[in-house]
């Protein structure tokens, strides 16, 4: 059904208003908003993998009928993961449907059949080839072909071992997906699928198929000629649902070239029923707005400090931020006991969460400490230096930048975290310039390269905004990464030693006075005494759990405890602000003074007069190149804006 999704999605390509509420109301939805259900059907458990496929398809057909028509009865896939228990609790409280538990999966199918939503079944064969999930080896595409046909024909997915039960229920066979290749499916059915989303799913896994069916997504397993053909027919700046099989770079490279982006939603469940809300309408913008919104006036001007920041990897991974990230049993990341003890940066997929599961975003903001700094990780996983190259479309990245600008305005996030194919290539620099031009509020970008993450060795590239001011793009200098072959990566103690050897900012301020460390979220280490050898923290990653090793946030704490006094740990946003004010002082202080001028006009006359005096002093110092004095005078003016004690 070509264009059916586009008819349901309102496009907002105008400039984003300055206010957060205005931005929230005018953000572009990559993922459609489903109608609120009046009834939610569920079961106590899903006893087998074939029945998981069956329930996912039933859920997808119910959601599709809600998106395209009057159905208000949706399906909740039962899962005991504490994150999904919490999202269900919040969803029920927010939308207030009637929750009905039926005896088994077939009872849900029968109920939807009686309502005309399920018209029959699509027969498929489970992929039983001996390979790990998402490993690119021989596979049976039957489940993916059946998922495409399910939405087009109105059929639930029935594995061949369950066919007798489907017949017993009186369901007619609508199609047999066994033996049909993805290429054959593409040739016959792709033109009827959405041109605004593509799904990449491992045929072994039932997860995420409800969303694929509801959105009429074409479904593939891995890269190759058919992926390029599928990407070519997508509208520029479209998301890829799920995650494919095979090498990460070989999956993401063609997706980037065709101006699409990865969402890493492959283990997600219940996306349609969690996507019924709109931030700024049914959910208050204030509930997703970050709190640690420092300006340059909140910082200190110090010459004797080397500034260091730590930033966790993989924040563009939606299924992780909806799952273990906030609730893992090992307490490695957001629920780590170490969180809040030191400044920490978290790349996050706030744009996706705001649409697919705003409850997860709300909880992030609710539970963030003053030391937690949320950044937007690209607005999806793609390589900006390759974005749109296959289309030869110079505006593809501009379109993406305008759209993610709305989510940055809505949440108050002012810094991006991104991953490039070649971080300092001419194409990369053009991409950074586009982002700086289209997101004028953007303070800077933290960049890694696909391999190695530390390829830039802390270098800074300055690109120009439309007003002529420059914005920093900062490469990772070091990485906390287990058993890495790259010279600037290592365990916590080794990274601490390298940071301790770095020079302070100094009076004449150099980029060598700043370092940010990318923290590989999956790397395990063991805690050892500070006197132990630097490599003593390394452990066999396959035996890490049984050895009591830790990953995520605690190893960052081990690194920080070894830092010398001249190394000051700050949040990534504060580091970007400090780099702006120390390395480009004239433009940064001038922009900040202009902002202060507007706010000072709202002060009572007495305080406004004193503030104006400090402002004149600051501008006088600025003209004469006395930047430190200008900064200090600006701080005095800014202090008058704080509420009186």
Coordinates of C-alpha atoms in Angstrom, one line a residue:
X1 CA 0.0 0.0 0.0
X2 CA 2.3 2.7 -1.3
X3 CA 2.2 5.9 0.6
X4 CA -0.3 4.7 3.2
X5 CA 2.2 5.5 6.0
X6 CA 3.0 8.9 4.6
X7 CA -0.7 9.8 4.7
X8 CA -0.7 9.1 8.4
X9 CA 2.5 11.0 9.3
X10 CA 2.4 14.8 9.5
X11 CA 5.6 16.3 8.1
X12 CA 6.9 19.4 9.8
X13 CA 9.7 21.0 7.8
X14 CA 9.4 24.6 9.1
X15 CA 11.7 26.2 11.5
X16 CA 11.5 24.9 15.1
X17 CA 10.2 27.5 17.6
X18 CA 12.5 28.6 20.4
X19 CA 10.3 27.2 23.1
X20 CA 10.4 23.6 24.2
X21 CA 6.7 23.1 24.0
X22 CA 6.6 24.6 20.6
X23 CA 9.4 22.3 19.4
X24 CA 7.6 19.3 20.9
X25 CA 4.4 20.1 19.0
X26 CA 6.2 20.4 15.7
X27 CA 8.7 17.6 15.8
X28 CA 8.7 15.2 12.9
X29 CA 7.6 11.7 13.6
X30 CA 9.7 9.0 12.0
X31 CA 7.6 6.4 13.8
X32 CA 3.8 6.8 13.5
X33 CA 1.7 7.5 16.5
X34 CA -0.8 4.7 17.0
X35 CA -4.3 5.4 18.4
X36 CA -4.8 4.7 22.1
X37 CA -6.3 1.3 22.7
X38 CA -9.6 0.9 24.6
X39 CA -8.8 -2.8 25.2
X40 CA -5.4 -4.5 25.6
X41 CA -5.3 -8.2 25.1
X42 CA -2.6 -10.4 26.6
X43 CA -1.8 -13.9 27.8
X44 CA 0.1 -15.2 30.8
X45 CA 3.0 -16.6 28.8
X46 CA 4.1 -17.5 25.3
X47 CA 5.3 -21.1 25.7
X48 CA 7.2 -21.6 22.4
X49 CA 9.1 -19.8 19.6
X50 CA 6.4 -20.7 17.0
X51 CA 3.8 -19.2 19.2
X52 CA 6.0 -16.1 19.7
X53 CA 5.9 -15.5 15.9
X54 CA 2.1 -16.1 16.0
X55 CA 1.5 -13.6 18.8
X56 CA 3.8 -11.0 17.2
X57 CA 1.9 -11.2 14.0
X58 CA -1.5 -11.0 15.7
X59 CA -0.2 -7.9 17.6
X60 CA 1.0 -6.4 14.3
X61 CA -2.3 -7.0 12.5
X62 CA -4.2 -5.5 15.4
X63 CA -1.9 -2.4 15.4
X64 CA -2.2 -2.1 11.7
X65 CA -6.0 -2.1 11.9
X66 CA -5.8 0.6 14.6
X67 CA -3.4 2.7 12.4
X68 CA -5.6 2.4 9.3
X69 CA -9.1 2.1 10.8
X70 CA -11.3 2.0 13.8
X71 CA -9.8 -0.9 15.7
X72 CA -9.0 0.0 19.3
X73 CA -8.1 -3.4 20.6
X74 CA -4.4 -4.0 20.7
X75 CA -2.1 -6.8 22.0
X76 CA 0.6 -6.7 24.7
X77 CA 3.3 -9.4 24.3
X78 CA 4.0 -10.7 27.9
X79 CA 7.6 -10.3 29.0
X80 CA 8.9 -10.4 32.6
X81 CA 11.9 -8.1 32.0
X82 CA 11.7 -5.4 34.6
X83 CA 11.9 -2.7 32.0
X84 CA 8.9 -3.9 30.2
X85 CA 7.0 -4.4 33.4
X86 CA 7.6 -0.7 34.1
X87 CA 6.7 0.4 30.6
X88 CA 3.5 -1.6 30.8
X89 CA 2.6 -0.1 34.1
X90 CA 3.2 3.4 32.8
X91 CA 1.3 2.7 29.6
X92 CA -1.7 1.4 31.4
X93 CA -1.7 4.4 33.7
X94 CA -1.3 6.9 30.8
X95 CA -3.8 5.4 28.4
X96 CA -6.2 3.7 30.8
X97 CA -7.4 0.8 28.6
X98 CA -9.2 -2.4 29.8
X99 CA -6.6 -5.2 30.2
X100 CA -8.0 -8.6 29.2
X101 CA -5.9 -11.7 29.7
X102 CA -7.0 -14.6 27.5
X103 CA -6.2 -18.3 28.0
X104 CA -3.5 -18.6 25.3
X105 CA -2.1 -17.1 22.1
X106 CA -4.7 -18.9 19.9
X107 CA -7.5 -17.3 21.9
X108 CA -6.2 -13.9 20.9
X109 CA -5.9 -15.0 17.2
X110 CA -9.5 -16.3 17.3
X111 CA -10.8 -13.1 18.9
X112 CA -9.1 -11.0 16.1
X113 CA -10.4 -13.5 13.5
X114 CA -14.0 -12.9 14.7
X115 CA -13.5 -9.2 14.4
X116 CA -12.2 -9.5 10.8
X117 CA -8.7 -8.4 11.6
X118 CA -7.1 -11.8 11.1
X119 CA -8.2 -13.2 7.7
X120 CA -6.1 -16.4 7.7
X121 CA -2.6 -17.6 8.0
X122 CA 0.8 -17.4 6.2
X123 CA 2.7 -20.6 6.5
X124 CA 6.5 -20.5 7.1
X125 CA 9.3 -22.6 8.2
X126 CA 11.5 -21.8 11.2
X127 CA 15.1 -21.0 10.5
X128 CA 17.0 -23.9 12.2
X129 CA 20.4 -23.4 10.6
X130 CA 23.3 -23.7 13.2
X131 CA 24.3 -20.1 13.6
X132 CA 24.2 -17.5 16.4
X133 CA 21.6 -14.7 16.3
X134 CA 22.6 -12.0 13.8
X135 CA 25.5 -14.1 12.4
X136 CA 25.7 -14.0 8.6
X137 CA 25.8 -17.6 7.6
X138 CA 23.3 -19.7 5.7
X139 CA 19.7 -19.0 6.7
X140 CA 16.1 -19.7 5.8
X141 CA 14.3 -16.4 4.9
X142 CA 10.9 -17.9 5.2
X143 CA 9.9 -16.0 8.4
X144 CA 10.9 -12.7 6.8
X145 CA 9.0 -13.4 3.6
X146 CA 6.0 -14.4 5.7
X147 CA 6.2 -11.2 7.8
X148 CA 5.9 -9.1 4.6
X149 CA 2.9 -11.2 3.4
X150 CA 1.3 -11.1 6.8
X151 CA 0.6 -7.3 6.6
X152 CA -0.4 -7.4 2.9
X153 CA -2.8 -10.4 3.2
X154 CA -4.0 -10.0 6.8
X155 CA -2.6 -13.4 7.9
X156 CA -0.9 -14.5 11.2
X157 CA 2.5 -16.2 11.0
X158 CA 2.0 -20.0 11.4
X159 CA 5.1 -22.2 11.6
X160 CA 4.5 -25.5 9.8
X161 CA 4.5 -27.5 13.0
X162 CA 1.4 -25.4 14.1
X163 CA -0.5 -25.6 10.9
X164 CA -2.9 -28.3 12.2
X165 CA -4.0 -26.0 15.0
X166 CA -4.6 -23.2 12.5
X167 CA -6.8 -25.4 10.4
X168 CA -8.6 -26.6 13.5
X169 CA -9.4 -23.0 14.2
X170 CA -10.8 -22.7 10.7
X171 CA -8.2 -20.3 9.4
X172 CA -7.7 -20.4 5.6
X173 CA -4.2 -20.6 4.2
X174 CA -3.4 -17.3 2.5
X175 CA 0.1 -17.9 1.3
X176 CA 3.0 -20.4 1.7
X177 CA 6.3 -18.6 2.4
X178 CA 8.4 -21.7 2.4
X179 CA 11.0 -21.8 -0.3
X180 CA 10.4 -18.2 -1.3
X181 CA 13.5 -16.1 -1.4
X182 CA 13.7 -12.5 -0.2
X183 CA 14.6 -11.5 -3.7
X184 CA 11.5 -13.1 -5.1
X185 CA 9.4 -11.5 -2.4
X186 CA 10.9 -8.1 -3.2
X187 CA 10.1 -8.5 -6.9
X188 CA 6.5 -9.3 -6.2
X189 CA 5.6 -7.3 -3.0
X190 CA 8.0 -4.5 -2.4
X191 CA 6.0 -1.9 -4.4
X192 CA 3.1 -2.5 -2.0
X193 CA 5.2 -1.9 1.1
X194 CA 6.0 1.4 2.8
X195 CA 8.6 3.7 1.3
X196 CA 9.2 5.3 4.8
X197 CA 10.6 2.3 6.7
X198 CA 12.5 -0.9 6.1
X199 CA 12.9 -3.8 8.5
X200 CA 16.0 -5.9 8.9
X201 CA 15.3 -8.9 11.1
X202 CA 17.0 -12.2 11.8
X203 CA 14.6 -15.0 10.7
X204 CA 15.4 -16.8 14.0
X205 CA 13.9 -14.1 16.1
X206 CA 10.2 -13.2 16.5
X207 CA 10.9 -9.8 18.1
X208 CA 9.9 -6.5 16.5
X209 CA 7.7 -8.2 13.9
X210 CA 4.6 -6.5 15.2
X211 CA 5.9 -3.1 14.3
X212 CA 7.1 -4.4 10.9
X213 CA 3.7 -5.7 10.1
X214 CA 1.8 -2.7 11.4
X215 CA 4.0 -0.3 9.3
X216 CA 3.9 -2.4 6.1
X217 CA 7.7 -2.7 6.1
X218 CA 9.6 -4.8 3.7
X219 CA 11.8 -7.2 5.6
X220 CA 15.3 -8.4 4.9
X221 CA 17.9 -10.3 6.8
X222 CA 21.3 -9.0 5.6
X223 CA 23.3 -6.8 3.2
X224 CA 23.6 -7.5 -0.5
X225 CA 22.0 -6.3 -3.8
X226 CA 18.5 -6.6 -2.5
X227 CA 19.3 -4.4 0.4
X228 CA 20.5 -1.7 -1.9
X229 CA 17.3 -2.0 -4.0
X230 CA 15.2 -1.8 -0.9
X231 CA 17.0 1.3 0.4
X232 CA 16.8 3.0 -3.0
X233 CA 13.0 3.0 -2.9
X234 CA 12.9 4.6 0.5
X235 CA 12.3 8.3 1.0
X236 CA 15.5 10.1 2.2
X237 CA 15.9 10.1 6.0
X238 CA 14.0 7.0 6.7
X239 CA 14.6 4.6 9.6
X240 CA 15.6 0.9 9.5
X241 CA 13.6 -1.1 12.0
X242 CA 15.4 -4.0 13.8
X243 CA 19.0 -5.0 13.0
X244 CA 20.3 -7.2 10.3
X245 CA 22.7 -10.2 10.1
X246 CA 26.4 -9.8 9.6
X247 CA 29.2 -7.2 10.0
X248 CA 28.1 -3.9 11.6
X249 CA 29.9 -1.7 9.2
X250 CA 28.7 -3.6 6.1
X251 CA 25.2 -3.2 7.4
X252 CA 25.4 0.5 8.3
X253 CA 27.5 1.6 5.3
X254 CA 24.8 1.1 2.6
X255 CA 22.1 2.3 4.9
X256 CA 24.0 5.5 5.4
X257 CA 24.8 5.9 1.6
X258 CA 21.1 5.7 0.8
X259 CA 20.3 8.4 3.5
X260 CA 18.6 6.1 6.0
X261 CA 19.6 5.2 9.5
X262 CA 19.7 2.2 11.9
X263 CA 17.5 2.2 15.0
X264 CA 18.8 -1.0 16.6
X265 CA 15.3 -2.1 17.7
X266 CA 15.9 -5.8 17.0
X267 CA 15.0 -7.1 20.5
X268 CA 12.2 -4.6 21.1
X269 CA 8.7 -5.7 21.9
X270 CA 5.3 -4.0 22.1
X271 CA 6.4 -0.9 20.1
X272 CA 2.9 -0.2 18.6
X273 CA 1.2 -0.1 22.0
X274 CA 4.0 2.0 23.5
X275 CA 3.8 4.5 20.6
X276 CA 0.4 6.0 21.3
X277 CA 1.5 9.2 22.9
X278 CA 2.9 12.6 21.7
X279 CA 5.3 14.6 23.8
X280 CA 4.0 18.1 24.0
X281 CA 0.4 17.0 23.7
X282 CA -0.5 13.9 25.9
X283 CA 2.9 13.9 27.6
X284 CA 4.3 17.1 29.2
X285 CA 7.5 18.4 27.5
X286 CA 8.8 19.2 31.0
X287 CA 8.9 15.5 31.8
X288 CA 11.5 14.8 29.0
X289 CA 13.6 18.0 29.4
X290 CA 17.1 17.6 30.8
X291 CA 17.9 19.4 34.0
X292 CA 21.7 20.0 33.8
X293 CA 21.5 23.0 31.5
X294 CA 24.7 24.9 32.3
X295 CA 25.8 28.0 30.5
X296 CA 29.4 29.3 30.2
X297 CA 28.7 31.5 33.2
X298 CA 28.4 28.5 35.5
X299 CA 32.0 27.4 34.7
X300 CA 35.4 28.4 36.0
X301 CA 38.2 29.9 34.1
X302 CA 41.3 27.9 35.2
X303 CA 44.6 27.7 33.4
X304 CA 46.0 24.9 35.7
X305 CA 43.5 22.2 34.8
X306 CA 43.4 19.5 32.2
X307 CA 39.7 18.9 31.5
X308 CA 38.5 15.3 30.9
X309 CA 35.1 13.9 30.1
X310 CA 33.8 10.3 29.8
X311 CA 31.1 9.3 27.4
X312 CA 29.5 5.9 27.2
X313 CA 29.2 4.2 23.8
X314 CA 26.1 2.7 22.1
X315 CA 23.5 5.2 23.1
X316 CA 21.9 5.0 19.7
X317 CA 20.7 1.4 20.5
X318 CA 17.0 1.7 21.1
X319 CA 16.4 -1.9 22.3
X320 CA 19.2 -1.5 24.9
X321 CA 17.9 1.8 26.3
X322 CA 14.4 0.3 26.5
X323 CA 15.8 -2.8 28.2
X324 CA 19.0 -3.7 30.1
X325 CA 20.4 -0.1 30.0
X326 CA 18.1 1.0 32.8
X327 CA 17.4 -2.3 34.5
X328 CA 20.2 -4.8 34.0
X329 CA 20.7 -7.3 36.8
X330 CA 24.5 -6.7 36.9
X331 CA 23.8 -2.9 37.5
X332 CA 26.4 -1.9 34.9
X333 CA 25.0 1.2 33.4
X334 CA 22.1 3.5 34.4
X335 CA 21.3 1.5 37.5
X336 CA 25.0 1.2 38.5
X337 CA 25.7 2.1 42.1
X338 CA 28.4 4.4 40.9
X339 CA 26.1 6.6 38.9
X340 CA 25.9 10.2 40.3
X341 CA 29.3 10.0 41.9
X342 CA 31.1 11.7 39.1
X343 CA 30.2 13.6 35.9
X344 CA 29.3 11.1 33.1
X345 CA 28.1 11.5 29.6
X346 CA 25.5 9.3 28.1
X347 CA 24.8 9.2 24.3
X348 CA 21.1 8.5 24.0
X349 CA 18.4 7.9 21.3
X350 CA 16.0 10.5 22.8
X351 CA 14.3 11.2 19.4
X352 CA 13.4 7.5 19.0
X353 CA 12.4 7.0 22.6
X354 CA 10.2 10.1 22.5
X355 CA 8.2 8.4 19.7
X356 CA 8.5 4.6 20.4
X357 CA 8.5 4.6 24.2
X358 CA 8.3 8.0 25.8
X359 CA 8.0 6.2 29.2
X360 CA 11.6 5.1 28.9
X361 CA 12.7 8.7 28.1
X362 CA 10.7 10.1 31.0
X363 CA 12.3 7.7 33.4
X364 CA 15.8 8.6 32.2
X365 CA 15.0 12.3 32.9
X366 CA 13.3 11.6 36.2
X367 CA 16.2 9.5 37.6
X368 CA 19.1 11.5 36.2
X369 CA 21.4 13.0 38.8
X370 CA 23.1 16.4 38.4
X371 CA 26.2 14.5 37.2
X372 CA 24.4 12.7 34.4
X373 CA 24.8 14.4 31.0
X374 CA 22.4 13.2 28.3
X375 CA 23.6 13.8 24.7
X376 CA 21.8 13.0 21.4
X377 CA 23.6 10.2 19.6
X378 CA 23.1 11.3 16.0
X379 CA 19.4 10.8 15.8
X380 CA 20.0 7.3 14.6
X381 CA 23.0 5.2 13.8
X382 CA 24.5 6.2 10.4
X383 CA 27.9 7.6 9.2
X384 CA 27.4 11.3 8.5
X385 CA 30.3 11.4 6.0
X386 CA 28.4 8.8 3.8
X387 CA 24.8 10.0 4.4
X388 CA 23.0 10.3 1.0
X389 CA 26.1 9.6 -1.1
X390 CA 24.3 7.0 -3.2
X391 CA 21.5 9.5 -3.9
X392 CA 23.9 12.3 -4.8
X393 CA 21.6 14.4 -2.7
X394 CA 23.3 17.2 -0.8
X395 CA 20.1 18.0 1.1
X396 CA 19.5 14.6 2.7
X397 CA 21.6 15.4 5.7
X398 CA 20.1 18.8 6.0
X399 CA 16.7 17.3 6.1
X400 CA 17.8 15.0 8.9
X401 CA 19.5 17.8 10.8
X402 CA 16.3 20.0 10.7
X403 CA 14.3 17.1 12.0
X404 CA 16.5 16.2 14.9
X405 CA 16.9 19.8 15.8
X406 CA 13.3 19.7 17.1
X407 CA 14.1 16.8 19.5
X408 CA 17.2 18.7 20.7
X409 CA 15.1 21.8 21.4
X410 CA 12.4 19.7 23.0
X411 CA 14.8 18.0 25.4
X412 CA 17.2 20.9 25.9
X413 CA 20.2 18.8 24.6
X414 CA 22.8 20.9 22.9
X415 CA 25.6 18.4 22.0
X416 CA 25.7 15.5 19.6
X417 CA 27.6 12.3 19.8
X418 CA 28.3 10.6 16.5
X419 CA 30.2 7.8 14.7
X420 CA 31.8 8.4 11.2
X421 CA 33.3 6.2 8.6
X422 CA 36.4 8.4 8.3
X423 CA 36.0 11.1 10.9
X424 CA 38.2 13.9 9.3
X425 CA 37.5 13.3 5.6
X426 CA 36.3 16.2 3.4
X427 CA 32.9 14.5 3.3
X428 CA 32.9 14.4 7.1
X429 CA 33.8 18.0 7.4
X430 CA 31.0 18.9 5.0
X431 CA 28.6 16.9 7.1
X432 CA 29.6 18.7 10.3
X433 CA 29.2 22.0 8.6
X434 CA 25.7 21.1 7.6
X435 CA 24.8 20.1 11.1
X436 CA 26.3 23.4 12.4
X437 CA 24.3 25.4 9.9
X438 CA 21.0 23.6 10.4
X439 CA 21.2 23.4 14.2
X440 CA 22.3 26.9 15.3
X441 CA 21.9 26.0 19.0
X442 CA 24.4 23.1 18.7
X443 CA 27.4 23.7 20.9
X444 CA 29.6 20.9 19.5
X445 CA 29.9 17.3 18.4
X446 CA 31.8 14.5 20.0
X447 CA 33.1 12.2 17.3
X448 CA 34.4 8.6 17.1
X449 CA 35.5 6.8 14.0
X450 CA 34.1 3.3 13.3
X451 CA 37.6 1.8 13.7
X452 CA 39.3 2.8 15.8
X453 CA 37.1 5.0 17.9
X454 CA 40.2 6.9 18.9
X455 CA 41.5 7.6 15.3
X456 CA 41.3 11.3 15.9
X457 CA 43.5 11.3 18.9
X458 CA 41.7 14.2 20.5
X459 CA 42.0 16.6 17.5
X460 CA 39.4 19.4 17.1
X461 CA 37.9 20.5 13.8
X462 CA 36.2 23.8 13.8
X463 CA 33.3 24.3 11.3
X464 CA 31.3 27.4 10.6
X465 CA 27.7 28.1 11.5
X466 CA 25.6 30.3 9.2
X467 CA 26.4 33.4 11.3
X468 CA 30.1 32.9 10.8
X469 CA 30.9 31.6 14.3
X470 CA 32.8 28.4 14.6
X471 CA 31.7 25.1 16.3
X472 CA 34.0 22.4 17.6
X473 CA 34.0 18.8 16.5
X474 CA 36.1 16.9 19.0
X475 CA 37.6 13.5 18.4
X476 CA 38.0 10.9 21.2
X477 CA 41.5 11.0 22.6
X478 CA 41.4 7.7 24.6
X479 CA 39.1 4.7 25.0
X480 CA 38.4 2.5 28.0
X481 CA 38.3 -0.7 25.9
X482 CA 39.2 -4.3 26.8
X483 CA 41.9 -6.1 24.9
X484 CA 42.0 -3.5 22.2
X485 CA 44.7 -3.6 19.5
X486 CA 44.7 0.2 19.1
X487 CA 47.4 2.3 20.9
X488 CA 45.1 4.8 22.5
X489 CA 42.7 2.3 24.0
X490 CA 43.2 0.4 27.2
X491 CA 42.0 -0.5 30.7
X492 CA 41.1 2.1 33.3
X493 CA 44.5 2.4 34.9
X494 CA 46.2 2.8 31.5
X495 CA 43.8 5.6 30.5
X496 CA 44.3 7.3 33.9
X497 CA 48.1 7.2 33.3
X498 CA 47.7 8.8 29.9
X499 CA 45.3 11.5 31.2
X500 CA 47.8 12.3 34.0
X501 CA 50.5 12.9 31.4
X502 CA 48.3 15.5 29.6
X503 CA 49.1 19.2 30.0
X504 CA 46.8 21.8 31.6
X505 CA 44.8 24.3 29.4
X506 CA 47.4 27.0 30.1
X507 CA 47.2 30.7 29.7
X508 CA 47.3 30.6 25.9
X509 CA 44.7 27.7 25.9
X510 CA 45.4 24.8 23.6
X511 CA 43.1 21.9 22.5
X512 CA 45.7 19.6 24.2
X513 CA 44.2 20.8 27.5
X514 CA 41.1 18.8 26.8
X515 CA 40.5 15.1 26.5
X516 CA 37.4 13.0 26.2
X517 CA 37.3 9.3 26.7
X518 CA 35.0 6.9 25.0
X519 CA 33.9 4.1 27.3
X520 CA 33.1 0.8 25.6
X521 CA 29.9 -0.2 27.3
X522 CA 30.5 -4.0 26.7
X523 CA 34.1 -4.2 28.0
X524 CA 34.7 -6.2 31.2
X525 CA 37.4 -5.4 33.7
X526 CA 38.4 -6.5 37.2
X527 CA 39.1 -4.0 40.0
X528 CA 42.7 -4.2 41.3
X529 CA 44.8 -2.2 43.7
X530 CA 46.2 1.1 42.3
X531 CA 49.7 -0.4 42.7
X532 CA 49.0 -3.3 40.4
X533 CA 50.3 -3.5 36.8
X534 CA 48.3 -1.5 34.3
X535 CA 47.1 -4.6 32.4
X536 CA 46.0 -6.3 35.6
X537 CA 42.5 -5.1 35.0
X538 CA 42.1 -7.1 31.8
X539 CA 40.1 -10.3 32.0
X540 CA 39.0 -13.0 29.7
X541 CA 35.7 -11.5 28.3
X542 CA 34.1 -15.0 28.0
X543 CA 34.7 -15.7 31.7
X544 CA 34.1 -12.2 33.0
X545 CA 30.9 -12.9 34.9
X546 CA 32.2 -15.9 36.8
X547 CA 35.3 -13.9 37.7
X548 CA 33.2 -11.1 39.2
X549 CA 34.3 -8.5 36.6
X550 CA 32.5 -5.3 36.0
X551 CA 31.7 -3.3 32.9
X552 CA 30.0 0.0 32.1
X553 CA 30.2 2.7 34.8
X554 CA 32.3 1.2 37.6
X555 CA 35.5 0.9 35.5
X556 CA 35.1 4.7 34.8
X557 CA 35.2 5.3 38.6
X558 CA 38.4 3.2 38.9
X559 CA 40.0 5.4 36.2
X560 CA 38.9 8.6 37.9
X561 CA 40.2 7.6 41.4
X562 CA 43.7 7.3 39.8
X563 CA 43.7 10.9 38.3
X564 CA 46.0 13.5 39.6
X565 CA 44.6 16.8 41.0
X566 CA 45.3 18.8 37.8
X567 CA 43.0 16.5 35.8
X568 CA 39.4 17.7 36.4
X569 CA 36.5 15.6 35.3
X570 CA 33.6 17.5 33.8
X571 CA 30.5 16.5 31.9
X572 CA 30.8 16.4 28.1
X573 CA 28.5 19.4 27.7
X574 CA 30.5 21.4 30.2
X575 CA 33.7 20.4 28.3
X576 CA 32.3 21.6 25.0
X577 CA 31.3 24.9 26.7
X578 CA 34.8 25.2 28.2
X579 CA 36.4 24.5 24.8
X580 CA 34.3 27.2 23.2
X581 CA 35.0 29.8 25.8
X582 CA 38.8 29.0 26.0
X583 CA 39.6 28.2 22.4
X584 CA 37.2 30.7 20.7
X585 CA 36.7 33.2 23.5
X586 CA 35.7 36.3 21.5
X587 CA 32.8 34.7 19.6
X588 CA 31.7 32.6 22.6
X589 CA 31.6 35.4 25.1
X590 CA 30.0 37.8 22.6
X591 CA 27.2 35.3 21.9
X592 CA 26.7 34.7 25.6
X593 CA 26.6 38.4 26.3
X594 CA 24.0 38.9 23.6
X595 CA 21.9 36.2 25.3
X596 CA 22.3 37.9 28.7
X597 CA 21.3 41.2 27.3
X598 CA 17.9 39.8 26.4
X599 CA 17.4 38.2 29.8
X600 CA 18.6 41.3 31.7
X601 CA 15.8 43.4 30.2
X602 CA 13.4 41.4 32.4
X603 CA 15.0 42.3 35.7
X604 CA 13.7 44.9 38.1
X605 CA 15.2 48.4 37.4
X606 CA 17.6 48.4 40.3
X607 CA 19.2 45.1 39.5
X608 CA 19.0 45.8 35.8
X609 CA 21.1 48.9 36.2
X610 CA 23.8 47.0 38.0
X611 CA 23.7 44.2 35.4
X612 CA 24.0 46.8 32.6
X613 CA 27.1 48.2 34.3
X614 CA 28.7 44.7 34.4
X615 CA 27.7 44.2 30.8
X616 CA 29.4 47.4 29.7
X617 CA 32.5 46.4 31.5
X618 CA 32.4 42.9 29.9
X619 CA 32.1 44.3 26.4
X620 CA 34.9 46.8 27.0
X621 CA 37.2 44.0 28.0
X622 CA 36.1 41.9 25.1
X623 CA 36.9 44.6 22.5
X624 CA 40.4 44.9 24.0
X625 CA 41.0 41.1 23.8
X626 CA 41.0 40.8 27.6
X627 CA 38.9 37.7 27.6
X628 CA 39.3 36.5 31.1
X629 CA 38.2 39.8 32.5
X630 CA 35.3 39.9 30.0
X631 CA 34.3 36.4 31.2
X632 CA 34.4 37.4 34.9
X633 CA 32.4 40.6 34.3
X634 CA 29.8 38.5 32.4
X635 CA 29.6 36.1 35.3
X636 CA 28.8 39.0 37.6
X637 CA 26.0 40.1 35.3
X638 CA 24.7 36.6 35.1
X639 CA 24.7 36.2 38.8
X640 CA 22.1 39.0 39.1
X641 CA 19.7 36.8 37.1
X642 CA 19.6 34.2 39.8
X643 CA 16.6 34.5 42.2
X644 CA 17.3 36.5 45.3
X645 CA 17.9 34.4 48.4

